[in-house]
Coordinates of C-alpha atoms in Angstrom, one line a residue:
A1 CA 13.6 -7.9 -21.2
A2 CA 10.8 -9.8 -23.1
D3 CA 13.0 -12.9 -23.3
C4 CA 13.9 -12.8 -19.5
P5 CA 10.8 -11.6 -17.6
L6 CA 11.2 -10.9 -13.9
S7 CA 9.8 -13.3 -11.4
P8 CA 7.4 -11.9 -8.7
S9 CA 10.1 -11.9 -6.1
Q10 CA 12.5 -10.1 -8.4
S11 CA 9.8 -7.6 -9.2
L12 CA 9.2 -6.8 -5.5
L13 CA 12.9 -6.6 -4.9
F14 CA 13.2 -4.1 -7.8
L15 CA 10.5 -2.0 -6.3
G16 CA 12.2 -2.0 -3.0
L17 CA 15.4 -0.8 -4.6
V18 CA 13.6 1.9 -6.4
A19 CA 12.2 3.2 -3.1
A20 CA 15.7 3.1 -1.6
V21 CA 17.1 5.1 -4.5
C22 CA 14.3 7.7 -4.1
L23 CA 15.1 8.0 -0.4
G24 CA 18.8 8.5 -1.2
L25 CA 18.0 11.2 -3.7
N26 CA 15.8 12.9 -1.2
L27 CA 18.5 12.9 1.5
L28 CA 21.0 14.1 -1.1
F29 CA 18.8 17.0 -2.0
L30 CA 18.3 17.9 1.6
T31 CA 22.1 17.7 2.2
V32 CA 22.9 20.0 -0.7
Y33 CA 20.2 22.4 0.4
L34 CA 21.6 22.6 4.0
I35 CA 25.1 23.1 2.7
C36 CA 24.1 25.9 0.4
L37 CA 22.1 27.5 3.2
C38 CA 25.1 27.4 5.6
C39 CA 27.6 28.6 3.0
C40 CA 25.5 31.5 1.6
K41 CA 25.3 33.8 4.6
R42 CA 23.2 36.8 4.0
D43 CA 23.3 40.1 5.8
Q44 CA 21.1 40.4 8.8
D45 CA 19.7 43.9 7.9
P46 CA 16.3 44.8 9.1
E47 CA 15.1 44.7 5.5
T48 CA 16.0 41.1 5.1
K49 CA 14.6 39.8 8.5
R50 CA 11.0 40.0 7.6
P51 CA 11.2 38.1 4.3
H52 CA 13.2 35.3 6.0
S53 CA 10.6 35.2 8.8
C54 CA 7.7 35.0 6.2
C55 CA 9.6 32.3 4.3
V56 CA 9.8 30.1 7.5
T57 CA 6.2 30.8 8.3
W58 CA 4.9 29.8 4.9
M59 CA 7.1 26.7 4.8
A60 CA 5.6 25.6 8.2
V61 CA 2.1 26.3 6.9
A62 CA 2.7 24.3 3.8
A63 CA 4.2 21.4 5.7
G64 CA 1.2 21.4 8.1
L65 CA -1.4 21.4 5.3
I66 CA 0.4 18.7 3.4
C67 CA 0.7 16.6 6.5
C68 CA -3.0 16.9 7.3
A69 CA -3.9 16.1 3.7
A70 CA -1.6 13.1 3.8
V71 CA -3.1 11.7 7.0
G72 CA -6.7 12.1 5.7
I73 CA -5.7 10.2 2.5
G74 CA -4.0 7.6 4.6
F75 CA -7.0 7.0 6.8
Y76 CA -9.2 6.5 3.7
G77 CA -6.7 4.2 2.1
N78 CA -6.3 2.1 5.3
S79 CA -10.1 1.8 5.6
E80 CA -10.4 0.7 1.9
T81 CA -7.7 -1.9 2.3
N82 CA -9.3 -3.2 5.5
D83 CA -12.7 -3.5 3.8
G84 CA -11.2 -5.3 0.8
V85 CA -9.4 -7.8 3.0
F86 CA -12.4 -8.5 5.2
Q87 CA -14.5 -9.1 2.0
L88 CA -11.9 -11.6 1.0
L89 CA -12.1 -13.3 4.4
Y90 CA -15.9 -13.4 4.3
A91 CA -15.7 -15.1 0.9
L92 CA -13.1 -17.6 2.1
D93 CA -15.2 -18.5 5.2
H94 CA -18.3 -18.9 3.1
A95 CA -16.5 -21.2 0.6
N96 CA -15.0 -23.1 3.5
Q97 CA -18.5 -23.7 4.9
T98 CA -19.7 -24.9 1.5
L99 CA -16.8 -27.4 1.2
T100 CA -17.3 -28.6 4.7
G101 CA -21.0 -29.1 4.1
I102 CA -20.2 -31.2 1.0
D103 CA -17.8 -33.4 3.0
S104 CA -20.4 -33.8 5.8
L105 CA -23.2 -34.8 3.4
V106 CA -20.9 -37.3 1.6
A107 CA -19.7 -38.8 4.8
G108 CA -23.2 -39.0 6.3
T109 CA -24.8 -40.7 3.2
T110 CA -21.9 -43.2 3.0
L111 CA -22.4 -44.1 6.6
Q112 CA -26.1 -44.6 6.1
M113 CA -25.6 -46.8 3.1
E114 CA -22.8 -48.9 4.6
G115 CA -24.1 -49.1 8.1
G116 CA -27.9 -48.7 8.7
L117 CA -29.0 -50.0 5.3
E118 CA -26.9 -53.2 5.4
Q119 CA -28.3 -54.1 8.9
H120 CA -31.9 -53.7 7.8
L121 CA -31.3 -55.7 4.6
A122 CA -29.5 -58.5 6.5
R123 CA -32.5 -59.0 8.9
L124 CA -34.9 -58.9 5.9
N125 CA -32.9 -61.6 4.2
E126 CA -33.4 -63.8 7.3
L127 CA -37.1 -63.1 7.5
L128 CA -37.8 -63.6 3.8
A129 CA -35.4 -66.5 3.3
S130 CA -38.3 -68.7 2.3
R131 CA -39.1 -66.5 -0.7
G132 CA -36.5 -66.5 -3.4
D133 CA -37.9 -63.6 -5.4
Y134 CA -37.9 -61.4 -2.4
V135 CA -34.3 -62.4 -1.5
Q136 CA -33.3 -61.4 -5.1
T137 CA -35.0 -58.1 -4.6
L138 CA -33.0 -57.5 -1.4
K139 CA -29.7 -58.5 -3.1
F140 CA -30.5 -56.1 -5.9
T141 CA -31.1 -53.3 -3.4
Q142 CA -27.8 -54.1 -1.8
Q143 CA -26.0 -53.8 -5.1
L144 CA -27.7 -50.4 -5.7
A145 CA -26.5 -49.2 -2.3
S146 CA -23.0 -50.3 -3.0
S147 CA -23.2 -48.4 -6.3
I148 CA -24.2 -45.2 -4.5
V149 CA -21.3 -45.6 -2.0
L150 CA -18.9 -46.1 -4.9
Q151 CA -20.1 -43.0 -6.7
L152 CA -19.8 -40.9 -3.5
Q153 CA -16.3 -42.2 -2.9
G154 CA -15.4 -41.1 -6.5
L155 CA -16.2 -37.5 -5.6
P156 CA -13.0 -35.4 -5.0
A157 CA -12.1 -35.1 -1.3
R158 CA -12.3 -31.5 -0.1
R159 CA -11.0 -31.9 3.5
G160 CA -7.5 -30.9 2.5
V161 CA -8.8 -27.8 0.6
S162 CA -11.0 -26.9 3.5
A163 CA -8.1 -27.1 5.9
D164 CA -6.0 -25.0 3.6
L165 CA -8.7 -22.3 3.3
T166 CA -9.0 -22.2 7.1
E167 CA -5.3 -21.8 7.6
L168 CA -5.1 -19.1 4.8
S169 CA -8.0 -17.2 6.4
G170 CA -6.4 -17.2 9.8
Q171 CA -3.1 -16.0 8.4
V172 CA -4.7 -13.2 6.4
A173 CA -6.8 -12.0 9.3
Y174 CA -3.7 -12.0 11.6
V175 CA -1.5 -10.0 9.1
E176 CA -4.4 -7.6 8.3
Y177 CA -5.0 -6.8 12.0
Y178 CA -1.4 -5.8 12.7
R179 CA -1.1 -4.0 9.3
W180 CA -4.2 -1.9 10.1
L181 CA -2.9 -1.2 13.7
A182 CA 0.6 -0.3 12.5
Y183 CA -0.7 2.3 10.0
L184 CA -3.0 3.7 12.6
L185 CA -0.1 4.3 14.9
F186 CA 1.9 5.7 12.0
F187 CA -0.8 8.3 11.3
I188 CA -0.8 9.3 15.0
L189 CA 3.0 9.6 15.0
V190 CA 2.9 11.7 11.8
L191 CA 0.4 14.1 13.4
T192 CA 2.5 14.2 16.6
V193 CA 5.7 15.1 14.8
C194 CA 3.9 17.7 12.7
L195 CA 2.5 19.3 15.9
L196 CA 5.9 19.2 17.5
A197 CA 7.3 21.0 14.4
C198 CA 4.7 23.8 14.6
L199 CA 5.2 24.1 18.3
G200 CA 9.0 24.4 17.9
L201 CA 8.6 27.1 15.3
A202 CA 6.0 29.0 17.3
K203 CA 7.9 28.9 20.7
H204 CA 11.3 29.6 19.1
S205 CA 12.8 26.8 21.2
R206 CA 16.1 25.4 20.2
C207 CA 15.4 22.1 21.9
L208 CA 12.1 21.6 20.0
L209 CA 13.9 22.6 16.8
V210 CA 16.5 19.9 17.3
M211 CA 13.8 17.3 18.2
M212 CA 11.9 18.4 15.1
L213 CA 14.9 17.9 12.9
C214 CA 15.6 14.4 14.2
C215 CA 12.0 13.3 14.1
G216 CA 11.7 14.7 10.6
L217 CA 14.6 12.6 9.4
L218 CA 13.2 9.5 11.1
M219 CA 9.7 10.1 9.6
L220 CA 11.2 10.7 6.2
V221 CA 12.9 7.3 6.3
L222 CA 9.7 5.6 7.5
S223 CA 7.6 7.3 4.8
W224 CA 9.8 6.0 2.1
A225 CA 9.8 2.6 3.7
S226 CA 6.0 2.6 3.8
M227 CA 6.0 3.7 0.2
A228 CA 8.1 0.7 -0.8
V229 CA 5.9 -1.7 1.1
D230 CA 2.7 -0.3 -0.3
T231 CA 3.9 -0.3 -3.8
A232 CA 5.2 -3.8 -3.6
A233 CA 2.0 -5.1 -2.1
A234 CA -0.1 -3.3 -4.7
V235 CA 2.0 -4.7 -7.6
G236 CA 2.0 -8.2 -6.1
T237 CA -1.8 -8.1 -5.7
S238 CA -2.2 -6.8 -9.2
D239 CA -0.1 -9.7 -10.6
F240 CA -2.4 -12.1 -8.8
C241 CA -5.5 -10.3 -10.1
V242 CA -4.3 -10.5 -13.7
A243 CA -4.3 -14.3 -13.7
P244 CA -5.9 -15.7 -10.5
D245 CA -7.0 -18.9 -12.2
K246 CA -3.5 -20.0 -12.9
F247 CA -2.4 -19.3 -9.4
I248 CA -5.3 -21.3 -7.9
M249 CA -4.8 -24.2 -10.3
N250 CA -1.1 -24.4 -9.3
Q251 CA -2.0 -24.4 -5.6
T252 CA -4.7 -27.0 -5.9
D253 CA -3.3 -29.3 -8.6
D254 CA -2.3 -32.0 -6.1
E255 CA -5.7 -32.2 -4.4
I256 CA -8.4 -31.4 -7.0
S257 CA -8.3 -32.0 -10.7
A258 CA -8.0 -29.2 -13.2
E259 CA -11.4 -30.0 -14.6
V260 CA -13.1 -29.3 -11.3
V261 CA -11.1 -26.1 -10.6
H262 CA -12.0 -24.9 -14.1
Y263 CA -15.7 -25.6 -13.5
Y264 CA -15.8 -23.6 -10.3
L265 CA -13.6 -20.7 -11.6
Y266 CA -15.5 -20.1 -14.8
C267 CA -18.9 -21.6 -14.1
D268 CA -19.8 -22.0 -17.7
Q269 CA -23.3 -23.2 -18.0
S270 CA -22.7 -24.6 -21.5
L271 CA -20.3 -27.2 -20.0
S272 CA -21.6 -30.2 -18.0
S273 CA -20.7 -30.5 -14.4
P274 CA -18.0 -33.0 -13.6
F275 CA -20.3 -34.4 -10.9
Q276 CA -23.2 -34.9 -13.2
Q277 CA -22.6 -38.6 -13.8
A278 CA -22.1 -39.4 -10.1
L279 CA -25.2 -37.5 -9.1
T280 CA -27.3 -39.1 -11.9
V281 CA -26.3 -42.6 -10.8
F282 CA -27.0 -41.7 -7.2
Q283 CA -30.5 -40.4 -8.2
R284 CA -31.4 -43.4 -10.3
S285 CA -30.1 -45.9 -7.8
L286 CA -32.0 -44.3 -5.0
T287 CA -35.2 -44.2 -7.0
T288 CA -34.9 -47.8 -7.9
M289 CA -34.3 -48.8 -4.3
Q290 CA -37.4 -46.9 -3.2
I291 CA -39.5 -48.7 -5.8
Q292 CA -38.2 -52.1 -4.6
I293 CA -38.8 -51.4 -1.0
Q294 CA -42.3 -50.0 -1.7
G295 CA -43.0 -53.3 -3.6
L296 CA -41.9 -55.4 -0.6
I297 CA -44.1 -53.3 1.7
Q298 CA -47.0 -53.8 -0.7
Y299 CA -46.6 -57.5 -1.6
A300 CA -44.6 -59.1 1.2
L301 CA -46.5 -57.9 4.2
P302 CA -49.9 -59.4 3.1
L303 CA -48.3 -62.8 3.3
F304 CA -48.3 -62.4 7.1
P305 CA -51.9 -61.9 8.2
T306 CA -50.9 -60.9 11.8
A307 CA -49.0 -57.8 10.5
E308 CA -51.7 -55.2 11.0
V309 CA -49.6 -52.2 11.4
Q310 CA -50.0 -49.1 9.2
Q311 CA -47.1 -47.9 7.1
G312 CA -45.2 -45.0 8.5
E313 CA -44.8 -46.2 12.1
P314 CA -41.1 -46.2 12.9
G315 CA -41.1 -48.8 15.7
L316 CA -43.3 -51.5 17.3
S317 CA -43.5 -52.7 20.9
T318 CA -43.1 -56.5 21.1
S319 CA -43.4 -58.8 24.0
P320 CA -40.8 -61.5 24.6
S321 CA -43.6 -64.0 25.4
A322 CA -45.2 -63.6 22.0
P323 CA -44.9 -66.6 19.7
Q324 CA -42.3 -66.6 16.8
H325 CA -45.0 -66.6 14.1
C326 CA -46.4 -63.4 15.6
L327 CA -43.0 -61.6 16.0
T328 CA -41.9 -62.2 12.4
P329 CA -44.4 -59.9 10.7
L330 CA -43.6 -57.2 13.3
F331 CA -39.9 -57.3 12.6
L332 CA -40.5 -57.4 8.9
Q333 CA -42.7 -54.3 9.1
K334 CA -40.1 -52.5 11.3
D335 CA -37.2 -53.2 9.0
L336 CA -39.0 -52.3 5.8
L337 CA -40.2 -49.0 7.3
G338 CA -36.6 -48.4 8.5
V339 CA -35.2 -48.9 5.1
Q340 CA -37.8 -46.6 3.6
Q341 CA -37.0 -43.8 6.0
L342 CA -33.3 -44.2 5.4
L343 CA -33.9 -43.9 1.6
N344 CA -36.0 -40.8 2.2
S345 CA -33.2 -39.2 4.3
S346 CA -30.7 -40.1 1.6
E347 CA -32.9 -38.4 -1.0
T348 CA -32.9 -35.2 1.0
S349 CA -29.1 -35.4 1.3
L350 CA -28.9 -35.9 -2.5
H351 CA -30.8 -32.6 -3.1
Q352 CA -28.6 -30.7 -0.7
L353 CA -25.5 -32.2 -2.2
T354 CA -26.6 -31.3 -5.7
A355 CA -27.2 -27.7 -4.6
L356 CA -23.8 -27.4 -2.9
L357 CA -21.9 -29.0 -5.8
D358 CA -23.3 -26.5 -8.2
C359 CA -20.7 -24.0 -9.4
R360 CA -22.8 -20.8 -8.8
G361 CA -22.3 -20.8 -5.0
L362 CA -18.5 -21.2 -5.0
H363 CA -18.1 -19.0 -8.1
K364 CA -19.9 -16.2 -6.4
D365 CA -17.5 -16.5 -3.4
Y366 CA -14.6 -16.5 -5.8
L367 CA -15.8 -13.3 -7.5
D368 CA -16.5 -11.6 -4.1
G369 CA -13.0 -12.4 -2.9
L370 CA -11.5 -11.1 -6.2
I371 CA -13.5 -7.9 -6.0
G372 CA -12.5 -7.3 -2.4
I373 CA -8.8 -7.8 -2.8
C374 CA -8.4 -6.6 -6.4
Y375 CA -10.5 -3.4 -6.3
D376 CA -10.9 -2.2 -2.7
G377 CA -7.6 -3.7 -1.6
V378 CA -5.4 -2.4 -4.4
E379 CA -7.2 1.0 -4.3
G380 CA -6.5 1.3 -0.6
L381 CA -2.8 0.4 -1.2
L382 CA -2.5 3.1 -3.8
Y383 CA -4.0 5.7 -1.5
L384 CA -1.5 4.5 1.2
G385 CA 1.3 5.0 -1.3
L386 CA 0.1 8.5 -2.0
F387 CA 0.0 9.2 1.8
S388 CA 3.6 8.0 2.1
L389 CA 4.7 10.3 -0.8
L390 CA 2.9 13.4 0.7
A391 CA 4.3 12.6 4.2
A392 CA 7.8 12.5 2.7
A393 CA 7.2 15.9 1.0
A394 CA 5.8 17.4 4.3
F395 CA 8.8 16.3 6.4
S396 CA 11.2 17.4 3.7
T397 CA 9.7 20.8 4.0
V398 CA 10.0 20.7 7.8
I399 CA 13.7 19.8 7.5
C400 CA 14.3 22.6 5.1
A401 CA 12.5 25.1 7.5
A402 CA 14.5 24.1 10.6
P403 CA 17.9 25.6 9.7
R404 CA 16.2 28.9 8.7
A405 CA 14.4 29.1 12.0
W406 CA 17.7 28.3 13.8
K407 CA 19.4 31.2 12.0
Q408 CA 16.6 33.6 13.0
L409 CA 17.0 32.6 16.6
A410 CA 20.8 33.2 16.4
G411 CA 20.3 36.6 14.7
R412 CA 17.7 37.6 17.3
D413 CA 20.2 36.8 20.1
R414 CA 22.9 38.8 18.4
D415 CA 20.5 41.8 18.2
Y416 CA 19.8 41.6 21.9
D417 CA 23.5 41.3 22.7
D418 CA 24.4 44.5 20.7
M419 CA 21.9 46.7 22.6
D420 CA 23.2 49.1 25.2
E421 CA 22.2 48.0 28.7
E422 CA 22.4 51.6 30.0
D423 CA 19.9 52.9 27.5
P424 CA 16.7 53.5 29.5
F425 CA 14.6 53.0 26.4
N426 CA 16.0 49.4 25.8
P427 CA 13.4 46.8 26.9
Q428 CA 16.2 44.3 27.6
A429 CA 17.9 46.9 29.9
R430 CA 14.6 47.2 31.9
R431 CA 14.4 43.4 32.2
I432 CA 18.0 43.3 33.4
A433 CA 17.4 46.0 35.9
T434 CA 14.5 44.1 37.5
H435 CA 16.9 41.1 38.2
R436 CA 20.1 43.1 39.0
P437 CA 20.6 44.6 42.5
P438 CA 20.3 48.4 42.6
R439 CA 23.4 50.4 42.6
G440 CA 24.3 52.9 45.3
Q441 CA 22.0 55.9 45.0
L442 CA 23.8 59.2 44.2
R443 CA 22.1 62.1 45.8
S444 CA 21.4 64.9 43.5
F445 CA 20.8 68.5 44.4
C446 CA 17.3 68.1 42.9
S447 CA 16.4 64.9 44.9
Y448 CA 13.1 65.4 46.6
S449 CA 12.7 61.8 47.9
S450 CA 13.3 62.9 51.5
S451 CA 10.8 64.5 53.9
L452 CA 9.5 68.0 53.6
G453 CA 11.9 69.2 56.3
S454 CA 14.8 68.2 54.2
Q455 CA 13.2 69.8 51.2
S456 CA 13.0 73.2 52.9
S457 CA 16.7 73.0 53.8
L458 CA 17.8 72.7 50.2
H459 CA 19.5 75.7 48.5
P460 CA 18.5 75.7 44.9
P461 CA 20.6 77.3 42.2
A462 CA 20.7 81.0 41.8
Q463 CA 19.1 81.2 38.3
T464 CA 15.5 82.1 37.9
V465 CA 13.2 79.1 37.6
S466 CA 9.7 79.2 36.2
N467 CA 7.1 76.6 36.0
A468 CA 7.0 76.8 32.2
P469 CA 9.7 74.1 31.6
V470 CA 7.7 71.7 33.8
S471 CA 4.7 71.8 31.5
E472 CA 7.0 71.7 28.5
Y473 CA 8.7 68.6 29.9
M474 CA 5.4 66.9 30.6
N475 CA 4.2 67.6 27.1
Q476 CA 7.4 66.2 25.6
A477 CA 7.2 63.1 27.7
V478 CA 3.7 62.4 26.5
L479 CA 4.8 63.0 22.9
F480 CA 7.8 60.7 23.1
G481 CA 6.5 58.0 25.4
G482 CA 2.8 57.9 24.7
N483 CA 1.9 57.4 28.4
P484 CA 3.1 59.7 31.3
R485 CA 6.0 58.2 33.1
Y486 CA 6.5 59.6 36.7
E487 CA 9.8 59.9 38.4
N488 CA 11.1 61.6 41.5
V489 CA 14.2 63.2 40.0
P490 CA 13.9 66.1 37.6
L491 CA 16.3 65.5 34.7
I492 CA 17.0 69.0 33.5
G493 CA 19.5 69.8 30.8
R494 CA 19.9 66.4 29.3
G495 CA 19.4 65.6 25.6
S496 CA 16.9 62.8 25.9
P497 CA 13.2 63.5 26.3
P498 CA 12.4 64.3 30.0
P499 CA 10.1 62.2 32.1
T500 CA 6.8 63.4 33.5
Y501 CA 6.6 64.6 37.1
S502 CA 4.1 63.0 39.4
P503 CA 1.3 65.3 40.7
S504 CA 2.8 65.4 44.2
M505 CA 6.3 66.0 42.8
R506 CA 5.1 68.9 40.7
A507 CA 3.3 70.6 43.5
T508 CA 6.3 70.3 45.8
Y509 CA 8.6 71.5 43.1
L510 CA 6.4 74.6 42.3
A511 CA 6.1 75.4 46.1
V512 CA 9.9 75.3 46.6
T513 CA 10.4 77.4 43.4
D514 CA 8.0 80.0 44.6
E515 CA 9.6 80.2 48.0
H516 CA 13.0 80.5 46.4
V517 CA 11.8 83.4 44.3
R518 CA 10.3 85.2 47.3
H519 CA 13.5 84.6 49.3
R520 CA 15.5 86.2 46.6
G521 CA 13.1 89.1 46.4
D522 CA 13.9 90.1 50.0
F523 CA 17.6 90.8 49.3
P524 CA 18.7 93.7 47.2
A525 CA 20.3 92.9 43.9

């Protein structure tokens, strides 16, 4: 393995295969569990129902807690990754502004030296053609300007690097936006499926249980896929963070020299800047040119007595009717002051260029970008990987709880089917009776649902009836049922606990019984 190290692409492919193997092992475990659960059928005794119900409840509670913890960790990891990426984007944009400013200053100074300075020197050569020493001074100034232009052109061009940074920043921002949005939707989907699972277990709904099982399998696959992506991204970013200088040198080798890249990446103050020579020549040439122009202003202008304009005035108003010997000192003054202002502007650009070319600014952007992507970014990816692992565990628990809940529903249906519908104490029988049409009523000899006239025409049995059983029946009804249950038919002589008579029924029954007793007392035995 040490002789044949894996390339980055092979390493990422290996991590993807590892996540696929983990998913396969997870599905194999769930399959074996479901097969064992289906094959090992336990008795549905009342003693075993409660432990199974508690097992399903605790599995649902555990899955819900793990799911909530996973989503919380996922939100934190997604936020950390987003912060790290935006810190990298800020560093890239700031570095891009620095490089763009360097290119702008170089282009502006070159244009001033090749354009504006040459025009002023050409007119001064015409005005001072009669003085050979002044002409030699102007030629020397022209040579110094050409030297400055040559040094500026020797600086490495950064337009290609700036364009590459702009493109890279746009791509990173685009990918990060959709990555953040995808994980946000994934978190919402995880919470929705978890809520659906809890609702299915609480409502004892077969449809919700089937949906819970299907969604659980789908979320399990998505969790392991997210685990693979997060791990691969974290490992790839870590490989970049181990040796970022080599990666950057390989990417910029065609546009910028290795010396310049090394200068900005390490910013070693003990080493001289690769731009030191060019900046030194620029500074010396500019200083010499300023001295030469100042000498011309000091010694050439007094040769023309009509030139009575103070130094520092940028322009002069001249009349076309003025004589030539009067216009010459005015044009001379104007061109000399123009050259002086141009040199002052170039000196300002030189100071700005020196500050921008210093390694400390770009090196700080480089470190900020590394800190953002290598610390916050990798930390966020690791938390996202932990979220994926916990989500897979939560949905595995949900899938394991679904068959047990299904068996409980099936056992509960069998218990209801085995009940006797004719049993008046069966709650299911009472529910069926409310929806079933009443049977034909059988008239009993004790039926008192008719009018009082019909009650007086009844012939009760010959045995002696007292009101003692009525109170006994009422007490028994209260003892068995808890609440008095009133009926219109006295159920005497049956084995089940009797119902309680309503107050009107009891009064009518006692009145009829007393009348029957008196009626029997009128006849001799």
